Every structure is written in structure tokens, then in C-alpha cells.
Coordinates of C-alpha atoms in Angstrom, one line a residue:
M423 CA -4.7 33.4 10.3
P424 CA -4.4 29.8 10.1
F425 CA -7.4 27.6 8.4
V426 CA -7.1 25.0 11.6
E427 CA -4.5 25.4 15.0
M428 CA -4.0 22.2 17.3
R429 CA -2.7 23.4 20.2
G430 CA -1.2 20.8 23.3
I431 CA -2.8 17.8 21.7
T432 CA -2.4 15.1 23.9
K433 CA -3.6 11.3 23.4
V434 CA -2.8 8.3 25.6
Y435 CA -4.9 5.0 25.0
P436 CA -6.0 2.9 27.5
N437 CA -2.6 0.5 26.8
G438 CA -1.0 3.2 27.8
V439 CA 0.3 3.9 24.0
V440 CA 1.0 7.8 24.3
A441 CA 0.1 8.9 20.5
N442 CA 0.0 12.4 20.6
D443 CA 2.7 14.0 23.4
R444 CA 1.3 18.0 23.5
V445 CA 1.4 18.4 19.6
N446 CA 1.2 22.3 18.0
F447 CA 0.1 21.8 14.3
E448 CA -1.6 24.1 11.8
V449 CA -2.4 25.0 8.3
E450 CA -3.2 28.2 6.8
A451 CA -5.7 28.0 4.2
G452 CA -5.2 27.5 0.2
E453 CA -1.9 25.3 0.9
V454 CA -1.3 21.9 0.5
H455 CA 0.5 20.7 3.6
A456 CA 2.2 17.2 3.7
L457 CA 2.3 15.3 7.1
I458 CA 4.9 12.1 7.6
G459 CA 6.4 10.1 10.1
E460 CA 7.0 6.9 10.6
N461 CA 4.3 4.5 11.5
G462 CA 3.3 5.4 15.2
A463 CA 4.5 8.7 15.0
G464 CA 1.1 9.7 15.8
K465 CA 0.1 11.3 12.0
T466 CA -3.1 9.4 11.5
T467 CA -4.3 10.0 15.3
L468 CA -3.8 13.5 14.6
M469 CA -6.1 13.5 11.7
K470 CA -8.6 11.5 13.5
I471 CA -9.1 13.7 16.1
L472 CA -9.4 16.6 13.5
Y473 CA -11.8 14.6 11.7
G474 CA -13.9 13.9 14.7
L475 CA -13.2 10.2 14.7
E476 CA -10.6 10.1 17.9
R477 CA -11.5 12.9 20.7
P478 CA -8.1 14.2 23.0
D479 CA -7.1 13.8 26.4
A480 CA -5.8 17.5 26.2
G481 CA -5.5 20.4 24.0
E482 CA -7.9 22.8 22.0
I483 CA -8.6 22.9 18.3
R484 CA -9.7 26.2 16.3
V485 CA -10.5 27.2 13.1
H486 CA -10.6 30.5 11.5
G487 CA -9.3 31.6 14.8
A488 CA -12.9 30.4 16.7
T489 CA -12.1 27.5 19.2
V490 CA -14.3 24.5 18.7
Q491 CA -15.2 21.0 19.8
I492 CA -15.1 18.3 17.3
R493 CA -17.1 15.2 18.7
S494 CA -17.6 13.1 15.4
P495 CA -17.3 13.6 11.3
L496 CA -20.4 15.2 11.2
D497 CA -18.8 18.0 13.5
A498 CA -15.8 18.3 11.3
I499 CA -17.6 18.2 7.7
R500 CA -19.8 21.0 9.6
L501 CA -16.9 23.4 10.1
G502 CA -15.7 23.0 6.7
I503 CA -13.7 19.6 7.1
G504 CA -13.4 16.3 5.1
M505 CA -11.3 12.9 4.9
V506 CA -10.4 10.9 1.9
H507 CA -9.2 7.4 3.4
Q508 CA -6.8 5.3 2.4
N509 CA -9.7 2.7 2.5
L510 CA -12.2 4.1 0.0
L511 CA -15.6 4.3 2.0
L512 CA -17.6 3.6 -1.3
I513 CA -20.5 1.5 -2.4
P514 CA -19.7 -1.0 -5.8
E515 CA -22.9 -1.9 -6.0
F516 CA -24.0 1.8 -6.2
T517 CA -23.5 4.2 -9.5
V518 CA -21.1 7.3 -9.1
A519 CA -23.9 9.8 -8.1
E520 CA -25.9 7.7 -6.0
N521 CA -22.1 7.3 -4.0
I522 CA -21.7 10.9 -4.1
L523 CA -25.3 12.5 -2.9
L524 CA -25.9 9.3 -0.1
G525 CA -27.9 10.7 2.8
M526 CA -28.3 13.9 0.4
E527 CA -30.1 12.3 -2.3
P528 CA -32.4 14.9 -3.9
R529 CA -36.6 13.4 -3.6
C530 CA -39.3 14.4 -5.7
W531 CA -43.0 13.9 -4.5
G532 CA -41.1 12.2 -1.8
L533 CA -39.3 9.5 -4.2
W534 CA -35.2 9.3 -5.1
D535 CA -35.1 12.1 -8.3
R536 CA -32.3 10.2 -10.5
P537 CA -32.4 12.8 -13.1
A538 CA -32.2 15.6 -11.1
A539 CA -29.1 13.9 -9.1
V540 CA -27.1 12.6 -12.3
R541 CA -27.4 16.1 -13.2
T542 CA -26.2 17.8 -10.1
V543 CA -23.1 15.6 -9.8
R544 CA -22.4 16.0 -13.5
T545 CA -22.3 19.5 -13.4
M546 CA -20.1 19.2 -10.4
I547 CA -17.8 16.6 -12.2
E548 CA -17.6 19.2 -15.1
R549 CA -16.8 22.2 -13.2
Y550 CA -13.4 20.6 -12.2
G551 CA -13.0 19.1 -15.8
W552 CA -13.3 15.9 -14.5
K553 CA -13.6 12.6 -16.7
I554 CA -16.1 10.4 -15.0
D555 CA -19.7 9.4 -15.8
P556 CA -22.1 9.8 -12.9
E557 CA -24.1 6.8 -14.2
A558 CA -20.9 4.5 -13.7
R559 CA -21.1 1.8 -11.4
V560 CA -17.9 2.2 -9.0
A561 CA -17.5 -1.4 -9.3
N562 CA -16.0 -0.8 -12.6
L563 CA -14.1 1.8 -12.1
S564 CA -10.2 2.4 -12.2
V565 CA -8.9 3.1 -8.1
G566 CA -8.2 6.8 -9.4
A567 CA -11.6 7.5 -10.6
R568 CA -13.0 6.1 -7.1
Q569 CA -10.5 8.3 -5.6
R570 CA -12.4 11.5 -7.0
V571 CA -15.5 9.6 -6.3
E572 CA -14.1 10.0 -2.9
I573 CA -12.9 14.0 -3.0
L574 CA -16.4 14.9 -4.6
K575 CA -18.5 13.2 -2.2
A576 CA -16.7 15.4 0.4
L577 CA -16.7 18.5 -1.9
C578 CA -20.9 18.0 -2.7
R579 CA -20.8 18.5 1.6
G580 CA -19.5 22.0 1.6
V581 CA -15.7 20.8 3.0
D582 CA -12.9 23.6 2.2
L583 CA -10.2 21.2 4.1
L584 CA -9.3 17.9 2.5
I585 CA -7.6 15.3 4.6
L586 CA -5.4 12.8 1.5
D587 CA -4.9 9.9 3.7
E588 CA -2.3 8.2 1.6
P589 CA -3.8 8.8 -1.6
T590 CA -1.5 7.2 -4.4
A591 CA -0.7 3.8 -2.3
L592 CA -2.7 2.1 -5.0
L593 CA -2.4 4.9 -8.4
T594 CA -0.8 4.3 -11.4
P595 CA 1.9 7.2 -12.2
Q596 CA -0.3 8.4 -14.8
E597 CA -3.1 8.5 -12.3
T598 CA -0.4 10.2 -9.3
H599 CA -0.3 13.0 -11.6
E600 CA -3.6 13.6 -11.9
L601 CA -4.4 13.3 -9.0
F602 CA -1.4 16.1 -8.3
R603 CA -3.4 18.2 -11.1
S604 CA -6.8 17.5 -9.3
I605 CA -5.5 18.9 -6.2
R606 CA -3.7 22.1 -7.6
D607 CA -6.8 22.9 -9.3
L608 CA -8.8 22.5 -5.6
V609 CA -6.5 24.8 -3.7
R610 CA -6.7 27.1 -7.0
E611 CA -10.4 27.4 -5.7
G612 CA -9.6 28.2 -2.4
K613 CA -9.6 24.6 -0.7
T614 CA -7.2 23.2 1.8
V615 CA -5.6 20.0 2.0
I616 CA -3.4 17.7 4.1
F617 CA -1.7 15.0 2.6
I618 CA -0.6 12.4 4.5
T619 CA 1.8 10.4 2.4
H620 CA 5.2 7.9 3.2
K621 CA 6.5 9.0 -0.2
L622 CA 9.4 11.9 0.1
R623 CA 8.9 12.6 -3.6
E624 CA 5.7 12.9 -3.2
V625 CA 6.0 15.7 -0.9
K626 CA 8.3 17.4 -2.9
A627 CA 6.0 17.1 -5.8
I628 CA 2.6 18.8 -4.5
G629 CA 3.8 19.9 -0.9
D630 CA 4.0 24.1 0.2
R631 CA 4.7 22.9 3.3
V632 CA 5.6 19.9 5.3
T633 CA 5.3 19.0 8.9
V634 CA 7.0 15.9 10.5
M635 CA 6.6 14.0 13.5
R636 CA 8.0 11.5 15.7
Q637 CA 6.6 9.6 18.8
G638 CA 3.7 11.1 19.0
R639 CA 5.5 15.0 18.9
V640 CA 5.7 16.8 16.0
V641 CA 10.0 17.4 15.4
G642 CA 9.4 20.0 12.9
T643 CA 7.6 21.9 10.2
L644 CA 9.6 24.1 7.2
P645 CA 8.7 25.1 3.9
V646 CA 9.2 22.2 0.8
A647 CA 11.3 24.1 -0.9
E648 CA 14.2 24.2 2.1
A649 CA 13.7 20.7 2.7
S650 CA 16.1 18.1 1.6
E651 CA 14.9 14.5 1.5
E652 CA 18.0 13.5 3.4
Q653 CA 16.6 16.1 6.1
L654 CA 13.4 14.7 6.4
V655 CA 14.0 11.2 6.6
A656 CA 16.6 12.5 9.8
W657 CA 13.6 13.9 11.7
M658 CA 11.3 11.2 10.6
L659 CA 14.0 8.3 11.8
G660 CA 16.2 10.2 14.2
R661 CA 19.5 9.2 12.5
Q662 CA 20.7 9.9 9.0
V663 CA 19.9 7.4 6.2
S664 CA 20.7 7.4 2.6
T665 CA 17.6 7.7 0.4
T666 CA 19.4 6.4 -2.6
R667 CA 21.3 2.9 -2.3
E668 CA 23.3 1.1 -5.4
H669 CA 23.8 -2.6 -5.3
P670 CA 25.9 -4.3 -7.3
P671 CA 24.9 -6.1 -11.0
A672 CA 23.0 -9.6 -10.5
R673 CA 24.6 -12.6 -11.7
P674 CA 21.8 -15.1 -12.5
G675 CA 22.6 -18.5 -12.0
P676 CA 20.7 -21.9 -12.8
L677 CA 16.6 -21.6 -13.5
V678 CA 14.9 -21.4 -10.4
L679 CA 11.5 -21.1 -11.4
S680 CA 9.7 -21.8 -15.3
V681 CA 6.1 -20.9 -15.6
E682 CA 4.4 -22.3 -18.8
G683 CA 0.8 -21.3 -20.0
L684 CA -0.3 -20.3 -17.0
S685 CA -4.1 -19.4 -16.9
Y686 CA -7.1 -19.2 -14.4
I687 CA -10.9 -18.4 -14.4
N688 CA -11.7 -17.7 -11.2
E689 CA -15.4 -19.2 -9.4
E690 CA -17.6 -16.0 -11.4
G691 CA -16.3 -17.4 -14.5
R692 CA -14.1 -14.7 -15.4
Q693 CA -10.7 -15.2 -16.9
I694 CA -8.3 -13.8 -14.6
L695 CA -4.8 -15.0 -16.0
R696 CA -4.0 -15.4 -19.9
N697 CA -1.3 -18.0 -20.6
V698 CA 1.5 -16.4 -18.5
S699 CA 5.1 -17.9 -18.8
F700 CA 8.4 -17.1 -17.3
E701 CA 11.4 -17.6 -15.4
I702 CA 13.2 -16.8 -12.6
R703 CA 17.2 -17.9 -12.2
A704 CA 18.6 -18.1 -8.6
G705 CA 20.3 -14.7 -7.5
E706 CA 18.1 -12.5 -9.6
I707 CA 14.9 -10.5 -8.7
L708 CA 11.8 -10.4 -11.6
G709 CA 9.5 -7.1 -10.7
I710 CA 5.6 -7.6 -11.9
A711 CA 4.3 -4.5 -12.2
G712 CA 0.5 -3.4 -12.8
V713 CA -3.0 -1.8 -11.8
E714 CA -4.5 -3.8 -9.2
G715 CA -6.9 -6.2 -9.8
N716 CA -4.9 -7.4 -13.1
G717 CA -4.1 -10.7 -12.1
Q718 CA -1.3 -10.1 -10.3
S719 CA -2.4 -11.3 -6.8
E720 CA -3.9 -14.6 -8.3
L721 CA -0.5 -15.4 -9.9
V722 CA 1.2 -15.1 -6.5
E723 CA -1.4 -17.4 -4.8
I724 CA -1.3 -19.9 -7.7
L725 CA 2.2 -20.3 -7.1
A726 CA 2.4 -20.3 -3.7
G727 CA -0.7 -23.3 -3.7
L728 CA -3.1 -21.0 -2.4
R729 CA -5.4 -21.1 -6.1
R730 CA -5.5 -23.8 -8.3
P731 CA -4.6 -22.7 -11.9
T732 CA -7.2 -23.8 -14.9
A733 CA -4.5 -24.3 -17.0
G734 CA -0.2 -24.7 -17.4
E735 CA 2.6 -25.8 -15.3
I736 CA 5.3 -24.7 -12.9
W737 CA 8.2 -26.4 -12.2
L738 CA 10.9 -25.5 -9.4
N739 CA 14.2 -26.4 -9.1
G740 CA 13.6 -28.9 -11.9
Q741 CA 10.7 -30.4 -10.1
R742 CA 6.9 -30.0 -11.2
L743 CA 5.0 -28.8 -8.8
P744 CA 1.4 -30.1 -7.3
P745 CA -1.5 -27.4 -7.8
G746 CA -2.9 -26.6 -4.8
N747 CA -0.9 -28.1 -2.3
P748 CA 1.0 -25.2 0.0
R749 CA 2.8 -27.5 2.4
R750 CA 4.2 -29.4 -0.4
I751 CA 5.2 -26.4 -2.2
R752 CA 6.8 -24.4 1.0
Q753 CA 8.6 -28.0 1.6
A754 CA 10.2 -27.8 -2.3
G755 CA 11.8 -24.6 -1.6
L756 CA 9.3 -21.7 -1.7
A757 CA 8.5 -19.0 0.5
H758 CA 6.0 -16.2 0.4
I759 CA 5.4 -12.8 2.1
P760 CA 1.7 -12.1 1.5
E761 CA 0.2 -9.1 0.0
D762 CA -2.5 -8.6 3.0
R763 CA 0.1 -9.2 6.1
L764 CA -2.9 -9.2 8.5
R765 CA -5.5 -12.0 7.2
N766 CA -2.8 -14.6 5.5
G767 CA 0.7 -13.8 6.9
V768 CA 0.2 -14.0 10.5
A769 CA -2.5 -15.2 13.5
L770 CA -2.9 -11.8 15.5
S771 CA -4.1 -13.8 18.4
L772 CA -1.2 -16.2 19.0
S773 CA 2.5 -15.0 19.8
I774 CA 5.2 -14.1 18.4
A775 CA 6.8 -18.0 18.7
E776 CA 3.9 -19.6 17.9
N777 CA 3.5 -17.3 14.1
L778 CA 7.6 -18.4 13.7
I779 CA 6.5 -21.9 13.7
A780 CA 3.5 -21.4 11.8
D781 CA 4.9 -23.8 9.0
R782 CA 7.2 -26.0 10.7
Y783 CA 5.4 -26.6 13.8
F784 CA 5.6 -30.7 12.5
N785 CA 9.5 -31.0 12.5
P786 CA 11.1 -32.5 15.3
S787 CA 12.9 -29.8 16.4
F788 CA 9.7 -28.3 17.6
S789 CA 7.5 -31.2 18.3
R790 CA 8.1 -34.5 20.6
G791 CA 6.0 -37.2 20.9
G792 CA 3.2 -35.2 19.4
W793 CA 3.4 -32.4 21.5
L794 CA 5.0 -28.9 21.2
D795 CA 8.8 -28.1 22.4
R796 CA 7.8 -24.7 24.4
G797 CA 10.9 -24.3 25.3
A798 CA 12.8 -25.0 22.0
I799 CA 10.4 -22.9 20.5
R800 CA 10.9 -20.1 22.3
R801 CA 14.6 -20.1 22.0
H802 CA 14.2 -20.4 18.0
A803 CA 11.8 -17.2 18.4
S804 CA 14.5 -15.2 20.8
A805 CA 17.2 -15.9 17.9
L806 CA 15.0 -14.8 14.9
M807 CA 13.9 -11.8 16.8
R808 CA 17.5 -10.4 17.6
A809 CA 18.4 -11.6 14.0
F810 CA 15.8 -9.5 12.0
D811 CA 15.2 -6.6 14.7
I812 CA 11.4 -7.4 16.0
R813 CA 11.1 -5.0 18.6
A814 CA 8.9 -6.7 21.5
P815 CA 10.1 -7.1 25.4
D816 CA 9.2 -11.3 24.7
P817 CA 8.2 -13.9 22.8
E818 CA 4.8 -14.8 24.3
V819 CA 4.0 -10.5 22.9
P820 CA 1.1 -11.8 21.0
V821 CA 1.4 -10.6 17.1
G822 CA -1.8 -7.9 17.2
A823 CA 0.3 -6.1 19.4
L824 CA 2.9 -5.0 17.2
S825 CA 3.6 -2.2 14.8
G826 CA 3.0 -2.9 11.3
G827 CA 6.8 -2.8 10.7
N828 CA 7.4 -5.2 13.3
I829 CA 4.8 -7.5 12.5
Q830 CA 6.2 -7.5 8.7
R831 CA 9.4 -8.2 10.3
V832 CA 7.7 -11.2 11.7
I833 CA 6.7 -12.7 8.4
L834 CA 9.8 -12.0 6.9
A835 CA 11.6 -13.9 9.6
R836 CA 9.5 -17.0 9.7
E837 CA 9.7 -16.8 5.5
L838 CA 13.6 -16.0 5.3
S839 CA 15.2 -18.0 8.4
Q840 CA 14.8 -21.4 6.2
G841 CA 17.0 -20.2 2.8
P842 CA 14.5 -20.4 0.4
L843 CA 15.0 -21.2 -3.4
L844 CA 12.0 -18.7 -4.5
L845 CA 10.8 -16.2 -2.5
L846 CA 7.4 -14.7 -3.6
A847 CA 7.2 -10.6 -1.7
A848 CA 3.8 -9.4 -2.7
Q849 CA 3.5 -5.5 -1.4
P850 CA 6.2 -6.3 0.9
T851 CA 6.8 -2.9 1.6
R852 CA 2.8 -1.7 1.6
G853 CA 2.0 0.8 4.6
L854 CA 5.3 0.4 5.8
D855 CA 7.8 3.9 6.7
V856 CA 10.2 4.6 5.5
G857 CA 12.5 2.9 8.3
A858 CA 10.9 -0.4 8.2
T859 CA 11.0 -0.2 3.8
E860 CA 14.7 0.4 4.2
A861 CA 14.7 -3.2 6.3
V862 CA 12.8 -4.7 3.9
H863 CA 14.8 -4.0 0.6
Q864 CA 18.4 -4.7 2.7
L865 CA 16.7 -8.0 3.9
L866 CA 15.6 -9.1 0.0
L867 CA 18.8 -7.9 -1.7
Q868 CA 20.6 -10.1 1.2
Q869 CA 18.6 -12.8 -0.1
R870 CA 18.9 -11.9 -3.5
S871 CA 23.1 -12.1 -2.9
Q872 CA 22.6 -15.6 -1.4
G873 CA 21.2 -17.2 -4.6
A874 CA 17.4 -16.8 -3.9
A875 CA 15.6 -16.3 -7.0
I876 CA 12.4 -13.5 -6.2
L877 CA 9.1 -12.4 -7.5
L878 CA 8.3 -9.3 -6.6
V879 CA 5.2 -7.5 -7.5
S880 CA 5.1 -4.1 -6.0
S881 CA 2.2 -1.3 -6.5
D882 CA 5.6 0.7 -6.2
L883 CA 6.6 1.8 -9.2
S884 CA 9.9 3.0 -7.7
E885 CA 10.5 0.5 -5.4
L886 CA 10.5 -2.4 -8.2
Q887 CA 12.8 0.4 -10.4
E888 CA 15.3 -0.2 -7.6
L889 CA 15.1 -3.4 -6.6
S890 CA 14.2 -5.2 -9.7
D891 CA 16.8 -7.2 -12.3
R892 CA 14.0 -7.3 -14.5
L893 CA 10.8 -5.7 -15.0
A894 CA 7.5 -7.7 -16.1
V895 CA 4.0 -5.7 -16.4
I896 CA 0.8 -7.4 -16.1
H897 CA -2.3 -6.0 -17.7
N898 CA -5.7 -7.7 -18.0
G899 CA -4.3 -11.0 -16.9
E900 CA -1.3 -10.7 -19.7
I901 CA 2.2 -10.3 -19.7
V902 CA 2.4 -6.8 -21.9
A903 CA 5.9 -5.9 -21.6
L904 CA 9.3 -7.0 -20.5
F905 CA 12.4 -4.5 -19.5
P906 CA 15.7 -5.7 -19.2
D907 CA 16.6 -3.1 -16.7
P908 CA 14.2 -1.3 -15.4
R909 CA 15.8 2.0 -14.3
Q910 CA 16.9 2.7 -17.4
I911 CA 12.8 3.5 -18.6
S912 CA 11.1 6.2 -16.7
E913 CA 8.1 5.5 -14.5
E914 CA 5.8 7.4 -16.9
E915 CA 6.6 4.8 -20.2
I916 CA 5.8 1.9 -17.6
G917 CA 2.6 3.4 -16.2
L918 CA 1.4 3.2 -20.0
Y919 CA 1.9 -0.4 -20.4
M920 CA 0.4 -0.7 -16.9
L921 CA -2.9 0.9 -18.3
G922 CA -3.1 -1.5 -21.5
L923 CA -2.1 1.9 -23.3
K924 CA 1.0 0.0 -25.2
R925 CA 2.3 -3.5 -26.0
Q926 CA 5.8 -4.9 -26.6
P927 CA 5.3 -7.1 -30.1
L928 CA 5.7 -10.8 -29.8
I929 CA 8.6 -12.4 -31.8
D930 CA 8.4 -16.2 -32.0
G931 CA 5.9 -16.4 -28.9
K932 CA 8.1 -14.3 -27.0
M933 CA 8.5 -10.4 -25.7
E934 CA 10.8 -8.9 -28.0
A935 CA 12.7 -7.1 -24.9
G936 CA 14.4 -9.9 -23.5
R937 CA 13.6 -13.2 -22.5
L938 CA 10.6 -13.4 -19.6

């Protein structure tokens, strides 16, 4: 008998979007069931319904054969169903024990019994063989450790089925392997796992069965051992797409970007970047790998003029860039795909057309006598929508109404349409499905072939290895390694540098592996 059966699940939102269309989905007890599909395919909505965050318009849910009503997460937890969200819901200032036992704290004489809480959590941690200090503050933990805290928080509430939503998005290869070991330990204990991911290699590595969704419906379910990546992609997209792509080697041209001795101390007095120096030439991609929070975000924002460095110089095409002046830096030939597309990349309430001229509304092409030329703006937007395959019925549609992939296409259209000398691409495919990721990769490679210098920052090592001509690793605000041929280095080896466990020696102040 399946642990969970979802029959005929239908969910239609007030705007008419059919998120789930008569979906049938079941999970066997003791399996890892991978759930995949494009953004907007309906998988997250389906899992929110199972966890009680959404209510279906039709259909039924059975747990261990009995029909149930799941009106809230509390109902789901009582039925043994827990969920670990991609954005971890922990309180950074609290300790591990305080987070895990939040809402069910042991008490003595009416007061919080800290020793008892620590003992309880330590016993759980030792049971699973994890290395976490129950008295450590969550703010001081790695992303991988925080994820384990979330899992323990669910297990402490007695759940037997765990829904993991994109759990490896921010993990190093080592942390991913540790997570997979933890999942296998849980399954050996009799737990069941639903694993939502965009990474097909992870489906093959951890899944027992896989279900593919497309346009709100289930396309099919089959054992992972019988599924090829090509078949899964075809099911997801409704067309054949190669999962491997070759591109011609780089032919680096003139020097475009030179960064010399860049350092940055934040407002709290903490040293974020330490004497960072590197170069990028026309027609090449320099990848930056690093665990989140090691200075790569601040590096990109300094280059884009959004932060001022404490020390160092930046030269673009032979001209020294003024620190903290985004408009002048963009006019010098820099384009920026920001890490947080919703906060820094677009204005959600404005139209596609308005977003596409956000950095050039003052140009004579779009402004006459102090008034915006709406006709010119609309024609400009229509042309870019065709060129970059932005899928919307009209340029006046608010960007907030678009899917994540289409929002990223709006940003790419704006940033690439002027033929930049230097492109800063920060997490350009984060949260995107296979089809949207493929489109972004093709655009980056097209810019490279047209002579742009590209700095690519990504938490996806396979993406960095596929696209980068050279790969630098940043740890604790310093460049600790440079690989002139990223495809010749394993993800596990790169991960050692990301975690600070290895470091390349310097010769005359430069990395041994080659110019940086």
C-alpha cells in the first residue's frame, strides 16, 4: 500500500492559471521519489497541497489508504508529513537546539530547560551520525549544516515522509554527497523522501523512482534505473534536447577587465574581500566558484558600481572605473545580470517595455523634450521580445506576471541588447528549469563568441565547468585557486578549495596554475 496517494488533484488560481490538472501521484513507503518538471509545471503547488499550504479545488489525498483532509501544515505533520523548503526557515540568532525544539521546548518549573533541550537534540544528532553542535548559533553554521537542522526539526516532530524542495541549490559537492548519505540513512530507518530538483544527475544519484510533470499534468513515472537524462528532458519539455553541449575553445582577445588589489570591509567592520586581483580578456568566460557568503556577491556588486571598495582599482578597456557610480560604469560598456533577479533585476510592478529601458530611458531614442516616447519604447520592447523569446502577449504586461524564466529573459534582453564589453553574470540560471537554463547558456556562449568578456558566478559547479574557459575559486574573500581548464578538474577537487581545505601556492604573487 502506498504511503501517499493523490488522486485527481486540481488547482486553479483566481487569475485562471491551472496549476494542477487532475494529477495522480503516489509515493511508496521507504523510497526516494524524485519530482521534476519545468518552472510552472505544477510540482511545487502539488507539494504545497500535500503539506497543507494550499487547498485543492478537486481531488482527494489518501495516507496509508485512508482519505484525509490536509488543511494546514499542522494537519500534515500529524499525518507524518514534513517539508524542508529551499529557503530555510530557521532563526539565525537562535541555537541549533532552540530552532529544532521551537514550539515544543522542554520546561522545568515553567521555565525553558536548556540542558534538557541540548541533551534531546544531541541524542538525535548522534543517532544520525551528524556533526552539529546543538549549542552553536545557526548564523555560524554552513548551509549544509543548516539544512540538517531543518531536517532534524521535522524529524523531531515525528514525520515519516520528508518533502525536500531543491535541497542542493546552495551546497558544495561535498555537502551534497553528505546530504545524499543522510537521505539514505533516513530511508534505511524507514523514512520516505520526495526530492524536488532541477538537476537530472541528482535524480540518477539518489532517486528510486521519478515522476515528471509538464503544464500541470503528470507525464509519467518510472524507475530511475530505467530513465535516461534525454528521456527525462524530453518529458519535461515536450521536445528532444541534448543534455551535453560542446562549444569551440576560447580565442581570448585584448584585455577588457583588470582588477588589482581589490579589498572590501563592510559596514560592520568585517573584511569581506582580501587583495583580489584578476583579468578577463575579450571572448573568454572566467568562472568564479565558492560557497555562498565568501565574497563573490560583494565582488560582483563592486564591479557593477553598487558598492565602493575599501582598496584596489578596476580598469575596463584601459579606463579606470569610478567607484560607486553605476551609470558611468554601465556607459563604459558593462552589463549586469544580478544574483537576485526579483529585487535587483526588475521592477515587478512595471511593464516589460518599461523594464527594458530602465537603464536608458534618458536616451534620445526614447525621450523627447523631457517626455517618454511611448511608441518608440513599445517598438523597442516588441523587437527584444521576439529576439529573446520573452513569452507574453503584450509589452505592457507587468513583469511580475511572468514566470521566472521569462523574467530572466527580460533582464538578458536589456543587458545584452547593447553589446556589452563586459558581462557580469551572477547566478544566471538559479531556480530555472532545464529549458530556460539551456536558453541562458546559449546566450552567454553567443556573447562570448561575439567578443564579450564574461565573469560568471554560479553555485552550480557543472554549469561553471561547462561554460568557463578558466575557473577561479574564492574562499573567505580570497582567490585560492585558478584552473586554466575547468573540465579537467573533478567537482570534488574544486569543492576542497571552496571549503578552504586546499589552496594553490603563489609564485611571485600569482597562482601557480596560470595567470589570473
